[in-house]
């Protein structure tokens, strides 16, 4: 939720209300129990956390970021909008401590993917502290309902809680640098209306929901003055991974389109809380990601495309989504229409999503519990995409979350995709042979 719709104050006894912004509404329209729209955040700390002190730190952080204190307001059948109701405080304590037992982390991870925090209770996130016998330190597992918040916004809330818990303020990062207006690339990729490739089905797992694999990889090297970024290297590795996977499963030949979130928000205390990224699509012709492609040339081509897309102003989900959420008819009718359109447009949905959070701009220093040693974030992997790549960098290491729909892929498929990605990412490094 961004500042697109300011809160509307009401008389005493009535809470302020905020109409759902476009991203929130579209995600709410397409909600399904089989594949909850959750964001998984996992923060590893070298020490242990004190329960009462942590609860107090998060309570204070929520008070400093009041826009996260929201719940979906009940509505009548003819209401024209979903609305957030901004609460004076949390409806429930979002912090929980799992019993220290073997397998506790695996259970917390599974719950983060399978069960979304309810939108009817404020705030729409859940923080579980996990300790396991014989394992040093602890892990914060954060489950976020993506209808309300994105990963970077939730990280800002956690960072504030860390500062309060540790008793010292961190240097406040600035907004990410974005390129000035860039000329369109010489080769812009496939035609806008070209039907993109789908990720080929592997061996689907048992039951619905998402599977996930977390890995720690070296950040790929770049030569000084290279015209591409680490994000471009990740984009190339993602494209080549999916292209290889599809070739191995007899589904090559179509162009690829990879959705890439772009976030221009400041990272300081005034960061707008909610869903604040805009989505762009990076296209690749089938020949550009063919076996034996020139990696250096593909990196330069990708850099031209991503630079132009980042510099181009665009609504968060494009102009068509803005039209879909115009409140001319009741929200229930718009929801049914949007769900039907989503099914019809499934074949033209982008192939996959790469969300590169980049270097985490906060120390996430919890005082005597220590600084974050590793951090993973994973985006939802609902069909029709069915596969997402999310990366973050901490301590000079790249933390990759590979997440997939179990109706498309199984655990062994995830391992195979990780192997392909690791190999292709290494090939983009300036140290590659």
PDB file of C-alpha atoms in Angstrom, residues 12-243:
ATOM      1  CA  UNK A  12     -14.431   9.872  17.043  1.00  0.00           C
ATOM      2  CA  UNK A  13     -14.987   6.138  17.460  1.00  0.00           C
ATOM      3  CA  UNK A  14     -14.506   5.338  13.752  1.00  0.00           C
ATOM      4  CA  UNK A  15     -11.184   4.164  12.402  1.00  0.00           C
ATOM      5  CA  UNK A  16      -9.541   5.700   9.311  1.00  0.00           C
ATOM      6  CA  UNK A  17     -10.077   3.786   6.066  1.00  0.00           C
ATOM      7  CA  UNK A  18      -7.860   3.427   3.001  1.00  0.00           C
ATOM      8  CA  UNK A  19      -9.169   2.080  -0.332  1.00  0.00           C
ATOM      9  CA  UNK A  20      -7.087  -0.816  -1.649  1.00  0.00           C
ATOM     10  CA  UNK A  21      -4.466   0.425  -4.124  1.00  0.00           C
ATOM     11  CA  UNK A  22      -4.289  -1.325  -7.509  1.00  0.00           C
ATOM     12  CA  UNK A  23      -1.736  -3.994  -6.524  1.00  0.00           C
ATOM     13  CA  UNK A  24      -3.593  -4.906  -3.338  1.00  0.00           C
ATOM     14  CA  UNK A  25      -6.930  -5.163  -5.129  1.00  0.00           C
ATOM     15  CA  UNK A  26      -5.684  -7.362  -7.971  1.00  0.00           C
ATOM     16  CA  UNK A  27      -3.950  -9.690  -5.513  1.00  0.00           C
ATOM     17  CA  UNK A  28      -7.105  -9.824  -3.377  1.00  0.00           C
ATOM     18  CA  UNK A  29      -9.219 -10.652  -6.439  1.00  0.00           C
ATOM     19  CA  UNK A  30      -6.995 -13.609  -7.302  1.00  0.00           C
ATOM     20  CA  UNK A  31      -6.645 -15.042  -3.779  1.00  0.00           C
ATOM     21  CA  UNK A  32      -6.917 -18.818  -3.527  1.00  0.00           C
ATOM     22  CA  UNK A  33      -6.528 -21.140  -0.567  1.00  0.00           C
ATOM     23  CA  UNK A  34      -4.604 -23.764  -2.580  1.00  0.00           C
ATOM     24  CA  UNK A  35      -1.681 -21.381  -3.183  1.00  0.00           C
ATOM     25  CA  UNK A  36      -1.733 -18.592  -0.573  1.00  0.00           C
ATOM     26  CA  UNK A  37      -0.145 -15.302  -1.598  1.00  0.00           C
ATOM     27  CA  UNK A  38       2.567 -15.253   1.051  1.00  0.00           C
ATOM     28  CA  UNK A  39       6.053 -13.796   1.172  1.00  0.00           C
ATOM     29  CA  UNK A  40       8.550 -15.820   3.167  1.00  0.00           C
ATOM     30  CA  UNK A  41      11.378 -13.973   4.931  1.00  0.00           C
ATOM     31  CA  UNK A  42      13.999 -15.856   6.908  1.00  0.00           C
ATOM     32  CA  UNK A  43      16.595 -14.034   9.026  1.00  0.00           C
ATOM     33  CA  UNK A  44      19.407 -15.980  10.728  1.00  0.00           C
ATOM     34  CA  UNK A  45      20.988 -14.525  13.874  1.00  0.00           C
ATOM     35  CA  UNK A  46      24.083 -15.843  15.691  1.00  0.00           C
ATOM     36  CA  UNK A  47      22.593 -15.334  19.181  1.00  0.00           C
ATOM     37  CA  UNK A  48      19.315 -15.861  21.030  1.00  0.00           C
ATOM     38  CA  UNK A  49      16.505 -13.345  21.469  1.00  0.00           C
ATOM     39  CA  UNK A  50      14.712 -12.415  24.691  1.00  0.00           C
ATOM     40  CA  UNK A  51      10.978 -12.952  24.265  1.00  0.00           C
ATOM     41  CA  UNK A  52       9.553  -9.943  26.149  1.00  0.00           C
ATOM     42  CA  UNK A  53      12.183  -7.605  24.740  1.00  0.00           C
ATOM     43  CA  UNK A  54      11.506  -8.719  21.161  1.00  0.00           C
ATOM     44  CA  UNK A  55       7.750  -8.371  21.545  1.00  0.00           C
ATOM     45  CA  UNK A  56       8.228  -4.840  22.862  1.00  0.00           C
ATOM     46  CA  UNK A  57      10.597  -3.965  19.992  1.00  0.00           C
ATOM     47  CA  UNK A  58       8.103  -5.093  17.346  1.00  0.00           C
ATOM     48  CA  UNK A  59       5.236  -3.324  19.116  1.00  0.00           C
ATOM     49  CA  UNK A  60       7.261  -0.104  19.009  1.00  0.00           C
ATOM     50  CA  UNK A  61       8.196  -0.679  15.366  1.00  0.00           C
ATOM     51  CA  UNK A  62       4.544  -1.124  14.392  1.00  0.00           C
ATOM     52  CA  UNK A  63       3.716   2.130  16.180  1.00  0.00           C
ATOM     53  CA  UNK A  64       6.415   3.907  14.141  1.00  0.00           C
ATOM     54  CA  UNK A  65       5.073   2.404  10.890  1.00  0.00           C
ATOM     55  CA  UNK A  66       1.327   2.756  11.502  1.00  0.00           C
ATOM     56  CA  UNK A  67       0.361   1.899   7.925  1.00  0.00           C
ATOM     57  CA  UNK A  68       1.208  -1.741   8.637  1.00  0.00           C
ATOM     58  CA  UNK A  69      -1.477  -1.737  11.344  1.00  0.00           C
ATOM     59  CA  UNK A  70      -4.317  -2.518   8.973  1.00  0.00           C
ATOM     60  CA  UNK A  71      -7.043  -5.073   8.440  1.00  0.00           C
ATOM     61  CA  UNK A  72      -9.541  -5.616   5.680  1.00  0.00           C
ATOM     62  CA  UNK A  73     -12.771  -3.825   6.480  1.00  0.00           C
ATOM     63  CA  UNK A  74     -15.990  -5.865   6.168  1.00  0.00           C
ATOM     64  CA  UNK A  75     -18.035  -4.778   3.189  1.00  0.00           C
ATOM     65  CA  UNK A  76     -21.529  -5.211   1.827  1.00  0.00           C
ATOM     66  CA  UNK A  77     -22.405  -7.043  -1.418  1.00  0.00           C
ATOM     67  CA  UNK A  78     -22.594  -3.808  -3.415  1.00  0.00           C
ATOM     68  CA  UNK A  79     -19.455  -2.139  -2.063  1.00  0.00           C
ATOM     69  CA  UNK A  80     -17.329  -0.648  -4.817  1.00  0.00           C
ATOM     70  CA  UNK A  81     -13.976  -1.014  -3.104  1.00  0.00           C
ATOM     71  CA  UNK A  82     -12.029  -3.174  -0.765  1.00  0.00           C
ATOM     72  CA  UNK A  83     -10.870  -0.978   2.101  1.00  0.00           C
ATOM     73  CA  UNK A  84      -8.161  -1.214   4.720  1.00  0.00           C
ATOM     74  CA  UNK A  85      -9.124  -0.161   8.223  1.00  0.00           C
ATOM     75  CA  UNK A  86      -6.179   1.413  10.063  1.00  0.00           C
ATOM     76  CA  UNK A  87      -6.174   0.236  13.675  1.00  0.00           C
ATOM     77  CA  UNK A  88      -4.832   1.965  16.772  1.00  0.00           C
ATOM     78  CA  UNK A  89      -2.802  -1.112  17.669  1.00  0.00           C
ATOM     79  CA  UNK A  90      -2.403  -4.761  16.707  1.00  0.00           C
ATOM     80  CA  UNK A  91      -5.438  -7.026  16.991  1.00  0.00           C
ATOM     81  CA  UNK A  92      -3.050  -9.771  18.067  1.00  0.00           C
ATOM     82  CA  UNK A  93       0.616 -10.033  18.928  1.00  0.00           C
ATOM     83  CA  UNK A  94       2.358 -10.948  15.640  1.00  0.00           C
ATOM     84  CA  UNK A  95       5.402 -12.388  17.444  1.00  0.00           C
ATOM     85  CA  UNK A  96       5.457 -16.057  18.411  1.00  0.00           C
ATOM     86  CA  UNK A  97       8.133 -18.411  19.741  1.00  0.00           C
ATOM     87  CA  UNK A  98       8.066 -21.952  18.398  1.00  0.00           C
ATOM     88  CA  UNK A  99       8.843 -24.788  20.845  1.00  0.00           C
ATOM     89  CA  UNK A 100      12.544 -25.642  20.641  1.00  0.00           C
ATOM     90  CA  UNK A 101      12.468 -29.071  19.027  1.00  0.00           C
ATOM     91  CA  UNK A 102      14.131 -30.896  16.127  1.00  0.00           C
ATOM     92  CA  UNK A 103      12.594 -29.911  12.804  1.00  0.00           C
ATOM     93  CA  UNK A 104      11.136 -26.650  14.140  1.00  0.00           C
ATOM     94  CA  UNK A 105      12.648 -24.600  11.314  1.00  0.00           C
ATOM     95  CA  UNK A 106      11.254 -26.881   8.616  1.00  0.00           C
ATOM     96  CA  UNK A 107       7.799 -26.650  10.193  1.00  0.00           C
ATOM     97  CA  UNK A 108       7.990 -22.853  10.407  1.00  0.00           C
ATOM     98  CA  UNK A 109       9.055 -22.658   6.751  1.00  0.00           C
ATOM     99  CA  UNK A 110       6.166 -24.871   5.690  1.00  0.00           C
ATOM    100  CA  UNK A 111       3.673 -22.778   7.671  1.00  0.00           C
ATOM    101  CA  UNK A 112       5.033 -19.611   6.037  1.00  0.00           C
ATOM    102  CA  UNK A 113       4.239 -21.026   2.593  1.00  0.00           C
ATOM    103  CA  UNK A 114       0.997 -22.812   3.404  1.00  0.00           C
ATOM    104  CA  UNK A 115      -0.867 -20.430   5.724  1.00  0.00           C
ATOM    105  CA  UNK A 116      -1.179 -16.701   5.101  1.00  0.00           C
ATOM    106  CA  UNK A 117      -1.726 -14.318   8.020  1.00  0.00           C
ATOM    107  CA  UNK A 118      -5.427 -13.387   7.997  1.00  0.00           C
ATOM    108  CA  UNK A 119      -6.332 -10.054   6.410  1.00  0.00           C
ATOM    109  CA  UNK A 120      -9.133  -9.644   8.957  1.00  0.00           C
ATOM    110  CA  UNK A 121      -6.606  -9.133  11.770  1.00  0.00           C
ATOM    111  CA  UNK A 122      -4.077  -6.319  12.111  1.00  0.00           C
ATOM    112  CA  UNK A 123      -1.195  -6.533  11.208  1.00  0.00           C
ATOM    113  CA  UNK A 124      -1.200  -8.979   8.239  1.00  0.00           C
ATOM    114  CA  UNK A 125       2.148 -10.549   9.105  1.00  0.00           C
ATOM    115  CA  UNK A 126       3.458 -13.222  11.435  1.00  0.00           C
ATOM    116  CA  UNK A 127       6.924 -13.434  13.056  1.00  0.00           C
ATOM    117  CA  UNK A 128       8.013 -16.806  14.437  1.00  0.00           C
ATOM    118  CA  UNK A 129      11.268 -17.176  16.378  1.00  0.00           C
ATOM    119  CA  UNK A 130      12.770 -20.625  15.914  1.00  0.00           C
ATOM    120  CA  UNK A 131      15.432 -22.319  18.020  1.00  0.00           C
ATOM    121  CA  UNK A 132      16.523 -25.922  17.626  1.00  0.00           C
ATOM    122  CA  UNK A 133      18.439 -28.147  20.075  1.00  0.00           C
ATOM    123  CA  UNK A 134      22.114 -28.332  19.188  1.00  0.00           C
ATOM    124  CA  UNK A 135      21.878 -25.392  16.790  1.00  0.00           C
ATOM    125  CA  UNK A 136      23.512 -22.088  17.623  1.00  0.00           C
ATOM    126  CA  UNK A 137      21.597 -18.856  17.323  1.00  0.00           C
ATOM    127  CA  UNK A 138      18.021 -18.495  16.176  1.00  0.00           C
ATOM    128  CA  UNK A 139      15.979 -17.796  13.069  1.00  0.00           C
ATOM    129  CA  UNK A 140      13.231 -15.229  12.530  1.00  0.00           C
ATOM    130  CA  UNK A 141      10.680 -16.641  10.085  1.00  0.00           C
ATOM    131  CA  UNK A 142       8.365 -13.916   8.831  1.00  0.00           C
ATOM    132  CA  UNK A 143       5.206 -14.723   6.873  1.00  0.00           C
ATOM    133  CA  UNK A 144       3.678 -11.745   5.062  1.00  0.00           C
ATOM    134  CA  UNK A 145       0.335 -11.541   3.279  1.00  0.00           C
ATOM    135  CA  UNK A 146       1.294 -10.166  -0.129  1.00  0.00           C
ATOM    136  CA  UNK A 147      -2.110  -8.519  -0.590  1.00  0.00           C
ATOM    137  CA  UNK A 148      -1.019  -6.012   2.055  1.00  0.00           C
ATOM    138  CA  UNK A 149       2.782  -5.813   2.001  1.00  0.00           C
ATOM    139  CA  UNK A 150       5.792  -6.608  -0.130  1.00  0.00           C
ATOM    140  CA  UNK A 151       9.147  -7.925   1.064  1.00  0.00           C
ATOM    141  CA  UNK A 152      11.096  -4.623   1.157  1.00  0.00           C
ATOM    142  CA  UNK A 153       8.356  -2.912   3.190  1.00  0.00           C
ATOM    143  CA  UNK A 154       8.309  -5.740   5.725  1.00  0.00           C
ATOM    144  CA  UNK A 155      12.113  -5.625   5.947  1.00  0.00           C
ATOM    145  CA  UNK A 156      11.857  -1.941   6.871  1.00  0.00           C
ATOM    146  CA  UNK A 157       9.553  -2.857   9.777  1.00  0.00           C
ATOM    147  CA  UNK A 158      11.954  -5.602  10.915  1.00  0.00           C
ATOM    148  CA  UNK A 159      14.928  -3.228  10.602  1.00  0.00           C
ATOM    149  CA  UNK A 160      13.218  -0.697  12.879  1.00  0.00           C
ATOM    150  CA  UNK A 161      12.493  -3.452  15.403  1.00  0.00           C
ATOM    151  CA  UNK A 162      16.174  -4.475  15.303  1.00  0.00           C
ATOM    152  CA  UNK A 163      17.284  -0.894  16.000  1.00  0.00           C
ATOM    153  CA  UNK A 164      14.919  -0.678  18.964  1.00  0.00           C
ATOM    154  CA  UNK A 165      15.905  -4.093  20.306  1.00  0.00           C
ATOM    155  CA  UNK A 166      19.630  -3.354  19.941  1.00  0.00           C
ATOM    156  CA  UNK A 167      19.306   0.131  21.404  1.00  0.00           C
ATOM    157  CA  UNK A 168      21.079   1.979  18.616  1.00  0.00           C
ATOM    158  CA  UNK A 169      20.049   3.596  15.352  1.00  0.00           C
ATOM    159  CA  UNK A 170      21.554   2.481  12.078  1.00  0.00           C
ATOM    160  CA  UNK A 171      22.671   4.743   9.262  1.00  0.00           C
ATOM    161  CA  UNK A 172      19.646   5.422   7.114  1.00  0.00           C
ATOM    162  CA  UNK A 173      19.997   4.231   3.512  1.00  0.00           C
ATOM    163  CA  UNK A 174      18.808   6.346   0.620  1.00  0.00           C
ATOM    164  CA  UNK A 175      16.593   5.385  -2.269  1.00  0.00           C
ATOM    165  CA  UNK A 176      18.110   3.080  -4.885  1.00  0.00           C
ATOM    166  CA  UNK A 177      19.850   4.923  -7.704  1.00  0.00           C
ATOM    167  CA  UNK A 178      17.910   4.697 -10.921  1.00  0.00           C
ATOM    168  CA  UNK A 179      19.233   5.473 -14.408  1.00  0.00           C
ATOM    169  CA  UNK A 180      18.261   8.609 -16.220  1.00  0.00           C
ATOM    170  CA  UNK A 181      16.062   8.312 -19.276  1.00  0.00           C
ATOM    171  CA  UNK A 182      17.690   5.654 -21.422  1.00  0.00           C
ATOM    172  CA  UNK A 183      17.330   5.160 -25.177  1.00  0.00           C
ATOM    173  CA  UNK A 184      15.427   2.064 -26.264  1.00  0.00           C
ATOM    174  CA  UNK A 185      17.730  -0.901 -26.863  1.00  0.00           C
ATOM    175  CA  UNK A 186      18.718  -1.738 -30.415  1.00  0.00           C
ATOM    176  CA  UNK A 187      17.157  -5.191 -29.986  1.00  0.00           C
ATOM    177  CA  UNK A 188      14.138  -4.944 -27.711  1.00  0.00           C
ATOM    178  CA  UNK A 189      13.380  -8.668 -27.594  1.00  0.00           C
ATOM    179  CA  UNK A 190      10.210 -10.475 -28.686  1.00  0.00           C
ATOM    180  CA  UNK A 191       7.145  -8.651 -29.959  1.00  0.00           C
ATOM    181  CA  UNK A 192       4.832  -7.504 -27.146  1.00  0.00           C
ATOM    182  CA  UNK A 193       2.001  -9.783 -28.289  1.00  0.00           C
ATOM    183  CA  UNK A 194       4.203 -12.850 -28.813  1.00  0.00           C
ATOM    184  CA  UNK A 195       3.027 -15.743 -26.665  1.00  0.00           C
ATOM    185  CA  UNK A 196       5.815 -16.443 -24.139  1.00  0.00           C
ATOM    186  CA  UNK A 197       7.085 -19.841 -23.078  1.00  0.00           C
ATOM    187  CA  UNK A 198       5.711 -21.542 -20.011  1.00  0.00           C
ATOM    188  CA  UNK A 199       7.977 -23.366 -17.581  1.00  0.00           C
ATOM    189  CA  UNK A 200       7.780 -27.014 -18.661  1.00  0.00           C
ATOM    190  CA  UNK A 201       6.114 -29.338 -16.186  1.00  0.00           C
ATOM    191  CA  UNK A 202       8.339 -31.685 -14.270  1.00  0.00           C
ATOM    192  CA  UNK A 203       7.155 -34.249 -11.744  1.00  0.00           C
ATOM    193  CA  UNK A 204       4.492 -32.468  -9.689  1.00  0.00           C
ATOM    194  CA  UNK A 205       4.542 -32.931  -5.939  1.00  0.00           C
ATOM    195  CA  UNK A 206       1.797 -34.324  -3.773  1.00  0.00           C
ATOM    196  CA  UNK A 207      -0.976 -31.901  -3.006  1.00  0.00           C
ATOM    197  CA  UNK A 208      -1.320 -28.174  -3.751  1.00  0.00           C
ATOM    198  CA  UNK A 209       0.744 -25.288  -2.449  1.00  0.00           C
ATOM    199  CA  UNK A 210       4.328 -24.188  -2.977  1.00  0.00           C
ATOM    200  CA  UNK A 211       7.682 -25.918  -2.582  1.00  0.00           C
ATOM    201  CA  UNK A 212      10.830 -23.987  -1.809  1.00  0.00           C
ATOM    202  CA  UNK A 213      14.593 -24.411  -1.870  1.00  0.00           C
ATOM    203  CA  UNK A 214      17.013 -21.980  -0.202  1.00  0.00           C
ATOM    204  CA  UNK A 215      20.646 -21.754  -1.283  1.00  0.00           C
ATOM    205  CA  UNK A 216      23.704 -19.625  -0.571  1.00  0.00           C
ATOM    206  CA  UNK A 217      25.872 -18.790  -3.588  1.00  0.00           C
ATOM    207  CA  UNK A 218      28.849 -16.531  -4.277  1.00  0.00           C
ATOM    208  CA  UNK A 219      27.974 -13.127  -5.740  1.00  0.00           C
ATOM    209  CA  UNK A 220      29.143 -13.256  -9.386  1.00  0.00           C
ATOM    210  CA  UNK A 221      32.172 -11.095 -10.153  1.00  0.00           C
ATOM    211  CA  UNK A 222      32.117  -8.184 -12.602  1.00  0.00           C
ATOM    212  CA  UNK A 223      35.023  -6.475 -14.260  1.00  0.00           C
ATOM    213  CA  UNK A 224      35.590  -2.864 -13.231  1.00  0.00           C
ATOM    214  CA  UNK A 225      33.509  -0.622 -15.480  1.00  0.00           C
ATOM    215  CA  UNK A 226      31.351  -3.456 -16.790  1.00  0.00           C
ATOM    216  CA  UNK A 227      28.224  -2.112 -18.530  1.00  0.00           C
ATOM    217  CA  UNK A 228      25.973  -4.584 -16.702  1.00  0.00           C
ATOM    218  CA  UNK A 229      24.963  -5.070 -13.049  1.00  0.00           C
ATOM    219  CA  UNK A 230      24.643  -8.087 -10.780  1.00  0.00           C
ATOM    220  CA  UNK A 231      20.904  -7.862 -11.449  1.00  0.00           C
ATOM    221  CA  UNK A 232      21.629  -8.313 -15.171  1.00  0.00           C
ATOM    222  CA  UNK A 233      23.793 -11.347 -14.375  1.00  0.00           C
ATOM    223  CA  UNK A 234      20.936 -12.810 -12.344  1.00  0.00           C
ATOM    224  CA  UNK A 235      18.515 -12.081 -15.186  1.00  0.00           C
ATOM    225  CA  UNK A 236      20.731 -13.860 -17.718  1.00  0.00           C
ATOM    226  CA  UNK A 237      21.179 -16.834 -15.384  1.00  0.00           C
ATOM    227  CA  UNK A 238      17.397 -17.048 -14.902  1.00  0.00           C
ATOM    228  CA  UNK A 239      16.692 -16.898 -18.642  1.00  0.00           C
ATOM    229  CA  UNK A 240      19.293 -19.546 -19.470  1.00  0.00           C
ATOM    230  CA  UNK A 241      18.070 -21.778 -16.627  1.00  0.00           C
ATOM    231  CA  UNK A 242      14.473 -21.774 -17.855  1.00  0.00           C
ATOM    232  CA  UNK A 243      15.563 -22.163 -21.495  1.00  0.00           C
TER     233      UNK A 243
END
